[in-house]
PDB file of C-alpha atoms and ligand atoms in Angstrom:
ATOM      1  CA  UNK A   1      15.884   0.167 -19.363  1.00  0.00           C
ATOM      2  CA  UNK A   2      15.158  -1.010 -16.472  1.00  0.00           C
ATOM      3  CA  UNK A   3      16.222  -4.009 -15.092  1.00  0.00           C
ATOM      4  CA  UNK A   4      12.894  -7.098 -14.460  1.00  0.00           C
ATOM      5  CA  UNK A   5      14.043  -7.391 -10.416  1.00  0.00           C
ATOM      6  CA  UNK A   6      14.636 -10.408  -9.239  1.00  0.00           C
ATOM      7  CA  UNK A   7      11.257 -12.124  -7.302  1.00  0.00           C
ATOM      8  CA  UNK A   8      11.089 -14.209  -3.647  1.00  0.00           C
ATOM      9  CA  UNK A   9       7.791 -15.461  -2.897  1.00  0.00           C
ATOM     10  CA  UNK A  10       7.208 -15.017   1.052  1.00  0.00           C
ATOM     11  CA  UNK A  11       5.204 -16.919   3.589  1.00  0.00           C
ATOM     12  CA  UNK A  12       5.977 -20.999   1.980  1.00  0.00           C
ATOM     13  CA  UNK A  13       3.840 -23.342   3.763  1.00  0.00           C
ATOM     14  CA  UNK A  14       5.181 -26.257   1.971  1.00  0.00           C
ATOM     15  CA  UNK A  15       7.432 -28.720  -0.817  1.00  0.00           C
ATOM     16  CA  UNK A  16       4.224 -28.308  -3.093  1.00  0.00           C
ATOM     17  CA  UNK A  17       4.475 -24.099  -2.560  1.00  0.00           C
ATOM     18  CA  UNK A  18       7.272 -24.138  -3.174  1.00  0.00           C
ATOM     19  CA  UNK A  19       8.094 -26.550  -6.314  1.00  0.00           C
ATOM     20  CA  UNK A  20       5.031 -24.036  -8.285  1.00  0.00           C
ATOM     21  CA  UNK A  21       6.725 -20.652  -6.371  1.00  0.00           C
ATOM     22  CA  UNK A  22      10.476 -22.944  -8.728  1.00  0.00           C
ATOM     23  CA  UNK A  23       8.542 -23.638 -11.082  1.00  0.00           C
ATOM     24  CA  UNK A  24       7.282 -19.348 -11.869  1.00  0.00           C
ATOM     25  CA  UNK A  25      10.217 -18.406 -11.684  1.00  0.00           C
ATOM     26  CA  UNK A  26      11.183 -17.519  -7.923  1.00  0.00           C
ATOM     27  CA  UNK A  27      14.775 -17.031  -6.582  1.00  0.00           C
ATOM     28  CA  UNK A  28      13.680 -17.286  -3.316  1.00  0.00           C
ATOM     29  CA  UNK A  29      12.099 -19.267  -0.904  1.00  0.00           C
ATOM     30  CA  UNK A  30      10.655 -17.214   2.472  1.00  0.00           C
ATOM     31  CA  UNK A  31      10.053 -19.527   5.190  1.00  0.00           C
ATOM     32  CA  UNK A  32       8.721 -17.996   8.351  1.00  0.00           C
ATOM     33  CA  UNK A  33       9.381 -18.764  12.222  1.00  0.00           C
ATOM     34  CA  UNK A  34       7.678 -17.218  15.183  1.00  0.00           C
ATOM     35  CA  UNK A  35       5.482 -14.065  14.397  1.00  0.00           C
ATOM     36  CA  UNK A  36       3.814 -11.953  17.179  1.00  0.00           C
ATOM     37  CA  UNK A  37       0.981 -11.581  13.842  1.00  0.00           C
ATOM     38  CA  UNK A  38       0.960 -12.532  10.372  1.00  0.00           C
ATOM     39  CA  UNK A  39      -0.714 -15.022   8.313  1.00  0.00           C
ATOM     40  CA  UNK A  40       3.031 -16.836   7.196  1.00  0.00           C
ATOM     41  CA  UNK A  41       3.971 -19.031  10.103  1.00  0.00           C
ATOM     42  CA  UNK A  42       5.226 -22.725   9.861  1.00  0.00           C
ATOM     43  CA  UNK A  43       7.032 -24.396  12.272  1.00  0.00           C
ATOM     44  CA  UNK A  44      11.170 -24.497  12.273  1.00  0.00           C
ATOM     45  CA  UNK A  45      10.523 -28.710  12.059  1.00  0.00           C
ATOM     46  CA  UNK A  46       8.164 -27.604   8.530  1.00  0.00           C
ATOM     47  CA  UNK A  47      11.293 -24.430   7.727  1.00  0.00           C
ATOM     48  CA  UNK A  48      14.135 -27.022   7.755  1.00  0.00           C
ATOM     49  CA  UNK A  49      12.295 -30.539   5.953  1.00  0.00           C
ATOM     50  CA  UNK A  50      11.749 -27.421   2.906  1.00  0.00           C
ATOM     51  CA  UNK A  51      14.720 -25.669   3.141  1.00  0.00           C
ATOM     52  CA  UNK A  52      16.261 -29.617   2.278  1.00  0.00           C
ATOM     53  CA  UNK A  53      15.024 -29.761  -0.765  1.00  0.00           C
ATOM     54  CA  UNK A  54      15.513 -26.468  -2.165  1.00  0.00           C
ATOM     55  CA  UNK A  55      17.059 -27.502  -4.959  1.00  0.00           C
ATOM     56  CA  UNK A  56      20.462 -23.948  -5.531  1.00  0.00           C
ATOM     57  CA  UNK A  57      20.754 -21.668  -6.556  1.00  0.00           C
ATOM     58  CA  UNK A  58      16.790 -21.034  -5.183  1.00  0.00           C
ATOM     59  CA  UNK A  59      17.884 -18.398  -2.050  1.00  0.00           C
ATOM     60  CA  UNK A  60      16.161 -20.119   1.151  1.00  0.00           C
ATOM     61  CA  UNK A  61      15.644 -17.205   3.488  1.00  0.00           C
ATOM     62  CA  UNK A  62      14.916 -18.184   7.894  1.00  0.00           C
ATOM     63  CA  UNK A  63      12.352 -14.596   8.632  1.00  0.00           C
ATOM     64  CA  UNK A  64      12.755 -14.575  12.610  1.00  0.00           C
ATOM     65  CA  UNK A  65      11.876 -11.976  15.084  1.00  0.00           C
ATOM     66  CA  UNK A  66      14.212 -13.092  17.620  1.00  0.00           C
ATOM     67  CA  UNK A  67      16.086  -9.540  18.694  1.00  0.00           C
ATOM     68  CA  UNK A  68      18.718 -10.880  20.555  1.00  0.00           C
ATOM     69  CA  UNK A  69      22.178 -12.552  18.196  1.00  0.00           C
ATOM     70  CA  UNK A  70      22.518 -15.642  20.646  1.00  0.00           C
ATOM     71  CA  UNK A  71      18.600 -16.659  19.569  1.00  0.00           C
ATOM     72  CA  UNK A  72      19.066 -15.106  16.149  1.00  0.00           C
ATOM     73  CA  UNK A  73      21.672 -17.829  15.671  1.00  0.00           C
ATOM     74  CA  UNK A  74      20.427 -20.431  18.106  1.00  0.00           C
ATOM     75  CA  UNK A  75      17.417 -20.329  15.476  1.00  0.00           C
ATOM     76  CA  UNK A  76      19.170 -20.559  11.587  1.00  0.00           C
ATOM     77  CA  UNK A  77      20.761 -23.768  13.256  1.00  0.00           C
ATOM     78  CA  UNK A  78      17.722 -25.428  13.702  1.00  0.00           C
ATOM     79  CA  UNK A  79      16.528 -25.252  10.357  1.00  0.00           C
ATOM     80  CA  UNK A  80      19.651 -24.714   7.952  1.00  0.00           C
ATOM     81  CA  UNK A  81      18.773 -21.796   5.575  1.00  0.00           C
ATOM     82  CA  UNK A  82      21.407 -20.200   3.450  1.00  0.00           C
ATOM     83  CA  UNK A  83      19.881 -17.023   4.773  1.00  0.00           C
ATOM     84  CA  UNK A  84      18.246 -15.380   7.179  1.00  0.00           C
ATOM     85  CA  UNK A  85      15.971 -12.005   7.461  1.00  0.00           C
ATOM     86  CA  UNK A  86      15.838 -10.532  10.483  1.00  0.00           C
ATOM     87  CA  UNK A  87      12.227  -9.135  10.848  1.00  0.00           C
ATOM     88  CA  UNK A  88      12.879  -7.043  14.375  1.00  0.00           C
ATOM     89  CA  UNK A  89      15.430  -4.928  15.359  1.00  0.00           C
ATOM     90  CA  UNK A  90      18.299  -6.035  16.680  1.00  0.00           C
ATOM     91  CA  UNK A  91      18.851  -4.715  20.227  1.00  0.00           C
ATOM     92  CA  UNK A  92      21.585  -7.288  21.354  1.00  0.00           C
ATOM     93  CA  UNK A  93      24.004  -7.801  19.987  1.00  0.00           C
ATOM     94  CA  UNK A  94      25.959  -7.045  16.275  1.00  0.00           C
ATOM     95  CA  UNK A  95      25.626  -8.143  13.282  1.00  0.00           C
ATOM     96  CA  UNK A  96      29.726  -9.003  13.212  1.00  0.00           C
ATOM     97  CA  UNK A  97      28.862 -11.499  15.917  1.00  0.00           C
ATOM     98  CA  UNK A  98      26.180 -13.442  13.830  1.00  0.00           C
ATOM     99  CA  UNK A  99      28.617 -13.516  11.088  1.00  0.00           C
ATOM    100  CA  UNK A 100      30.624 -14.820  12.502  1.00  0.00           C
ATOM    101  CA  UNK A 101      28.993 -17.594  13.661  1.00  0.00           C
ATOM    102  CA  UNK A 102      27.566 -18.544  10.286  1.00  0.00           C
ATOM    103  CA  UNK A 103      30.043 -18.387   7.668  1.00  0.00           C
ATOM    104  CA  UNK A 104      28.383 -17.691   4.126  1.00  0.00           C
ATOM    105  CA  UNK A 105      24.713 -16.825   5.583  1.00  0.00           C
ATOM    106  CA  UNK A 106      23.169 -14.066   4.066  1.00  0.00           C
ATOM    107  CA  UNK A 107      22.342 -11.623   6.227  1.00  0.00           C
ATOM    108  CA  UNK A 108      19.367  -9.812   5.380  1.00  0.00           C
ATOM    109  CA  UNK A 109      17.371  -6.491   7.964  1.00  0.00           C
ATOM    110  CA  UNK A 110      14.243  -5.649   7.393  1.00  0.00           C
ATOM    111  CA  UNK A 111      13.045  -1.767   7.677  1.00  0.00           C
ATOM    112  CA  UNK A 112       9.400  -0.708   8.023  1.00  0.00           C
ATOM    113  CA  UNK A 113       8.943   1.665   6.116  1.00  0.00           C
ATOM    114  CA  UNK A 114       7.218   4.740   8.201  1.00  0.00           C
ATOM    115  CA  UNK A 115       8.367   8.263   7.757  1.00  0.00           C
ATOM    116  CA  UNK A 116      12.240   9.947   6.553  1.00  0.00           C
ATOM    117  CA  UNK A 117      13.509   7.872   9.984  1.00  0.00           C
ATOM    118  CA  UNK A 118      13.511   5.141   8.271  1.00  0.00           C
ATOM    119  CA  UNK A 119      16.124   6.217   5.419  1.00  0.00           C
ATOM    120  CA  UNK A 120      18.249   7.141   8.349  1.00  0.00           C
ATOM    121  CA  UNK A 121      17.411   3.981   9.890  1.00  0.00           C
ATOM    122  CA  UNK A 122      18.162   1.941   6.750  1.00  0.00           C
ATOM    123  CA  UNK A 123      21.561   3.597   6.005  1.00  0.00           C
ATOM    124  CA  UNK A 124      23.043   3.218   9.471  1.00  0.00           C
ATOM    125  CA  UNK A 125      22.689  -0.730   9.230  1.00  0.00           C
ATOM    126  CA  UNK A 126      23.170  -1.630   5.820  1.00  0.00           C
ATOM    127  CA  UNK A 127      26.478  -1.774   5.596  1.00  0.00           C
ATOM    128  CA  UNK A 128      26.611  -4.109   8.085  1.00  0.00           C
ATOM    129  CA  UNK A 129      24.359  -6.504   5.590  1.00  0.00           C
ATOM    130  CA  UNK A 130      24.131  -8.453   3.046  1.00  0.00           C
ATOM    131  CA  UNK A 131      20.812  -6.131   1.723  1.00  0.00           C
ATOM    132  CA  UNK A 132      17.790  -4.500   3.413  1.00  0.00           C
ATOM    133  CA  UNK A 133      14.359  -5.859   2.941  1.00  0.00           C
ATOM    134  CA  UNK A 134      11.905  -2.417   2.715  1.00  0.00           C
ATOM    135  CA  UNK A 135       8.542  -3.606   4.222  1.00  0.00           C
ATOM    136  CA  UNK A 136       5.255  -2.165   5.612  1.00  0.00           C
ATOM    137  CA  UNK A 137       4.788  -2.299   8.866  1.00  0.00           C
ATOM    138  CA  UNK A 138       4.400  -0.701  12.398  1.00  0.00           C
ATOM    139  CA  UNK A 139       7.026  -2.270  15.158  1.00  0.00           C
ATOM    140  CA  UNK A 140       5.513  -0.010  17.448  1.00  0.00           C
ATOM    141  CA  UNK A 141       2.109  -1.580  18.120  1.00  0.00           C
ATOM    142  CA  UNK A 142       1.331  -3.490  21.437  1.00  0.00           C
ATOM    143  CA  UNK A 143       1.114  -6.981  19.457  1.00  0.00           C
ATOM    144  CA  UNK A 144       3.892  -5.602  16.635  1.00  0.00           C
ATOM    145  CA  UNK A 145       3.099  -5.917  13.141  1.00  0.00           C
ATOM    146  CA  UNK A 146       6.153  -7.312  10.623  1.00  0.00           C
ATOM    147  CA  UNK A 147       5.704  -8.585   7.934  1.00  0.00           C
ATOM    148  CA  UNK A 148       2.110 -10.342   5.374  1.00  0.00           C
ATOM    149  CA  UNK A 149       0.465  -7.044   6.648  1.00  0.00           C
ATOM    150  CA  UNK A 150      -1.227  -6.085   2.596  1.00  0.00           C
ATOM    151  CA  UNK A 151      -0.779  -2.778   2.518  1.00  0.00           C
ATOM    152  CA  UNK A 152       1.868  -0.602   0.199  1.00  0.00           C
ATOM    153  CA  UNK A 153       3.714   2.343   2.061  1.00  0.00           C
ATOM    154  CA  UNK A 154       5.825   5.932   0.228  1.00  0.00           C
ATOM    155  CA  UNK A 155       7.304   4.287  -2.676  1.00  0.00           C
ATOM    156  CA  UNK A 156       9.518   7.747  -2.703  1.00  0.00           C
ATOM    157  CA  UNK A 157      11.005   6.656   0.263  1.00  0.00           C
ATOM    158  CA  UNK A 158      11.997   3.176  -0.640  1.00  0.00           C
ATOM    159  CA  UNK A 159      13.693   5.458  -3.991  1.00  0.00           C
ATOM    160  CA  UNK A 160      15.268   7.685  -1.455  1.00  0.00           C
ATOM    161  CA  UNK A 161      16.878   3.758   0.613  1.00  0.00           C
ATOM    162  CA  UNK A 162      17.522   2.399  -2.764  1.00  0.00           C
ATOM    163  CA  UNK A 163      19.918   5.290  -4.442  1.00  0.00           C
ATOM    164  CA  UNK A 164      21.179   5.747  -0.983  1.00  0.00           C
ATOM    165  CA  UNK A 165      21.675   2.256   0.299  1.00  0.00           C
ATOM    166  CA  UNK A 166      25.910   0.504  -0.211  1.00  0.00           C
ATOM    167  CA  UNK A 167      23.523  -2.990  -0.550  1.00  0.00           C
ATOM    168  CA  UNK A 168      20.561  -4.748  -2.880  1.00  0.00           C
ATOM    169  CA  UNK A 169      17.294  -3.497  -1.676  1.00  0.00           C
ATOM    170  CA  UNK A 170      14.158  -5.933  -1.972  1.00  0.00           C
ATOM    171  CA  UNK A 171      10.857  -4.348  -2.247  1.00  0.00           C
ATOM    172  CA  UNK A 172       7.428  -5.864  -0.214  1.00  0.00           C
ATOM    173  CA  UNK A 173       4.364  -4.739   0.768  1.00  0.00           C
ATOM    174  CA  UNK A 174       1.188  -4.570  -0.560  1.00  0.00           C
ATOM    175  CA  UNK A 175       2.456  -5.699  -3.765  1.00  0.00           C
ATOM    176  CA  UNK A 176       0.128  -7.377  -6.409  1.00  0.00           C
ATOM    177  CA  UNK A 177       0.264  -7.970 -10.345  1.00  0.00           C
ATOM    178  CA  UNK A 178      -2.494  -5.004 -10.936  1.00  0.00           C
ATOM    179  CA  UNK A 179       0.138  -2.890  -8.700  1.00  0.00           C
ATOM    180  CA  UNK A 180       4.144  -4.289  -9.113  1.00  0.00           C
ATOM    181  CA  UNK A 181       4.900  -2.978 -12.430  1.00  0.00           C
ATOM    182  CA  UNK A 182       4.261   0.704 -10.921  1.00  0.00           C
ATOM    183  CA  UNK A 183       5.982  -0.882  -7.726  1.00  0.00           C
ATOM    184  CA  UNK A 184       9.247  -0.988  -9.914  1.00  0.00           C
ATOM    185  CA  UNK A 185       9.293   2.042 -12.337  1.00  0.00           C
ATOM    186  CA  UNK A 186       9.487   3.552  -8.845  1.00  0.00           C
ATOM    187  CA  UNK A 187      11.851   2.578  -6.890  1.00  0.00           C
ATOM    188  CA  UNK A 188      13.811  -0.086  -8.796  1.00  0.00           C
ATOM    189  CA  UNK A 189      14.208  -2.040  -6.345  1.00  0.00           C
ATOM    190  CA  UNK A 190      16.882  -5.253  -7.109  1.00  0.00           C
ATOM    191  CA  UNK A 191      14.556  -7.437  -5.581  1.00  0.00           C
ATOM    192  CA  UNK A 192      10.633  -7.626  -5.044  1.00  0.00           C
ATOM    193  CA  UNK A 193       9.395  -9.772  -1.605  1.00  0.00           C
ATOM    194  CA  UNK A 194       4.978 -10.910  -1.066  1.00  0.00           C
ATOM    195  CA  UNK A 195       3.218 -12.652   0.447  1.00  0.00           C
ATOM    196  CA  UNK A 196      -0.519 -11.995   0.262  1.00  0.00           C
ATOM    197  CA  UNK A 197      -0.530 -10.516  -3.451  1.00  0.00           C
ATOM    198  CA  UNK A 198      -0.135 -14.009  -4.824  1.00  0.00           C
ATOM    199  CA  UNK A 199      -2.836 -15.936  -2.675  1.00  0.00           C
ATOM    200  CA  UNK A 200      -6.118 -16.889  -1.898  1.00  0.00           C
ATOM    201  CA  UNK A 201      -7.707 -18.260   0.851  1.00  0.00           C
ATOM    202  CA  UNK A 202      -4.071 -18.579   2.312  1.00  0.00           C
ATOM    203  CA  UNK A 203      -2.996 -20.753  -0.476  1.00  0.00           C
ATOM    204  CA  UNK A 204      -0.583 -19.575  -3.337  1.00  0.00           C
ATOM    205  CA  UNK A 205      -2.449 -19.352  -5.775  1.00  0.00           C
ATOM    206  CA  UNK A 206      -0.689 -20.351 -10.329  1.00  0.00           C
ATOM    207  CA  UNK A 207      -3.057 -18.003 -11.364  1.00  0.00           C
ATOM    208  CA  UNK A 208      -1.971 -14.435  -9.419  1.00  0.00           C
ATOM    209  CA  UNK A 209       1.593 -15.779  -9.246  1.00  0.00           C
ATOM    210  CA  UNK A 210       1.656 -16.268 -13.037  1.00  0.00           C
ATOM    211  CA  UNK A 211      -0.323 -12.895 -13.011  1.00  0.00           C
ATOM    212  CA  UNK A 212       2.384 -11.812 -11.338  1.00  0.00           C
ATOM    213  CA  UNK A 213       5.557 -13.122 -12.591  1.00  0.00           C
ATOM    214  CA  UNK A 214       4.321 -11.702 -16.317  1.00  0.00           C
ATOM    215  CA  UNK A 215       4.261  -8.085 -15.036  1.00  0.00           C
ATOM    216  CA  UNK A 216       7.819  -8.189 -13.470  1.00  0.00           C
ATOM    217  CA  UNK A 217       9.500 -10.493 -16.740  1.00  0.00           C
ATOM    218  CA  UNK A 218       7.390  -9.922 -19.947  1.00  0.00           C
ATOM    219  CA  UNK A 219       7.613  -6.187 -19.699  1.00  0.00           C
TER     220      UNK A 219
HETATM  221  O1  LIG B   1       3.407 -13.623   6.629  1.00  0.00           O
HETATM  222  C1  LIG B   1       3.708 -13.577   8.028  1.00  0.00           C
HETATM  223  O2  LIG B   1       3.479 -14.080   8.448  1.00  0.00           O
HETATM  224  C2  LIG B   1       4.602 -12.396   8.547  1.00  0.00           C
HETATM  225  C3  LIG B   1       4.924 -11.813  10.033  1.00  0.00           C
HETATM  226  C4  LIG B   1       5.561 -11.338  10.273  1.00  0.00           C
HETATM  227  C5  LIG B   1       6.951 -10.895   9.608  1.00  0.00           C
HETATM  228  C6  LIG B   1       6.786 -11.171   8.283  1.00  0.00           C
HETATM  229  C7  LIG B   1       5.781 -12.116   7.794  1.00  0.00           C
HETATM  230  N1  LIG B   1       5.922 -12.212   6.237  1.00  0.00           N
HETATM  231  C8  LIG B   1       7.161 -12.230   5.278  1.00  0.00           C
HETATM  232  C9  LIG B   1       7.078 -11.617   4.401  1.00  0.00           C
HETATM  233  O3  LIG B   1       8.708 -11.143   4.278  1.00  0.00           O
HETATM  234  C10 LIG B   1       6.213 -10.736   3.584  1.00  0.00           C
HETATM  235  O4  LIG B   1       6.306 -11.286   2.017  1.00  0.00           O
HETATM  236  C11 LIG B   1       6.309  -9.296   3.623  1.00  0.00           C
HETATM  237  O5  LIG B   1       5.800  -9.379   5.147  1.00  0.00           O
HETATM  238  C12 LIG B   1       5.114  -8.412   2.452  1.00  0.00           C
HETATM  239  O6  LIG B   1       3.855  -9.191   2.406  1.00  0.00           O
HETATM  240  P1  LIG B   1       3.091  -9.104   2.404  1.00  0.00           P
HETATM  241  O7  LIG B   1       2.418  -7.827   2.114  1.00  0.00           O
HETATM  242  O8  LIG B   1       1.867  -9.755   2.406  1.00  0.00           O
HETATM  243  O9  LIG B   1       2.647  -9.176   0.538  1.00  0.00           O
END
């Protein structure tokens, strides 16, 4: 039997989208800080205001593109979410340093799943974080592509990571109502994360969201 994964709805823009996502069954909301590219960015002020009004037990994820531990800590302290999703590689400082400065705050590291080296990267980082989020994207481009691409990646690689990872994994990248069932069966992740697949003209679309949740929970 495949257990229904938890759903994180990302790129939340305001309280109304937050309420809609929660009403439809989201376990977590993604709030996107400054990024080099992507459709979901809001200001730190907006992130703090939305996060403050999200009721427990719904998780609030700050998405940060900072790569220096001190800057990641400062970013979380400006917005007060209960989870930090690091969308680029940590270049300066350590996860332990972030944990020591932010007790009780969950750490999620994004892995951009590109090839077999992504599996090694994921397994190297997994012991230091609370979860991995396996996304599409390309951090090596001149303008980094760190998420919100609307593209799927090679789920066989994500399946390998899921089977070997000591921490839960979220699957992201191009998930939509019409492919999510296949994704769940292929990867069997702990969680799903999505942005563009449940939006129309940038707005969270209740019809698409309901269709997505039906595929996840009512099969
Ligand atoms: O949406 C953005 O602007 C964004 C930019 C950089 C990193 C992450 C971003 N979005 C947040 C997410 O984690 C998305 O849910 C994830 O990348 C999947 O997006 P999509 O393929 O559009 O469902």
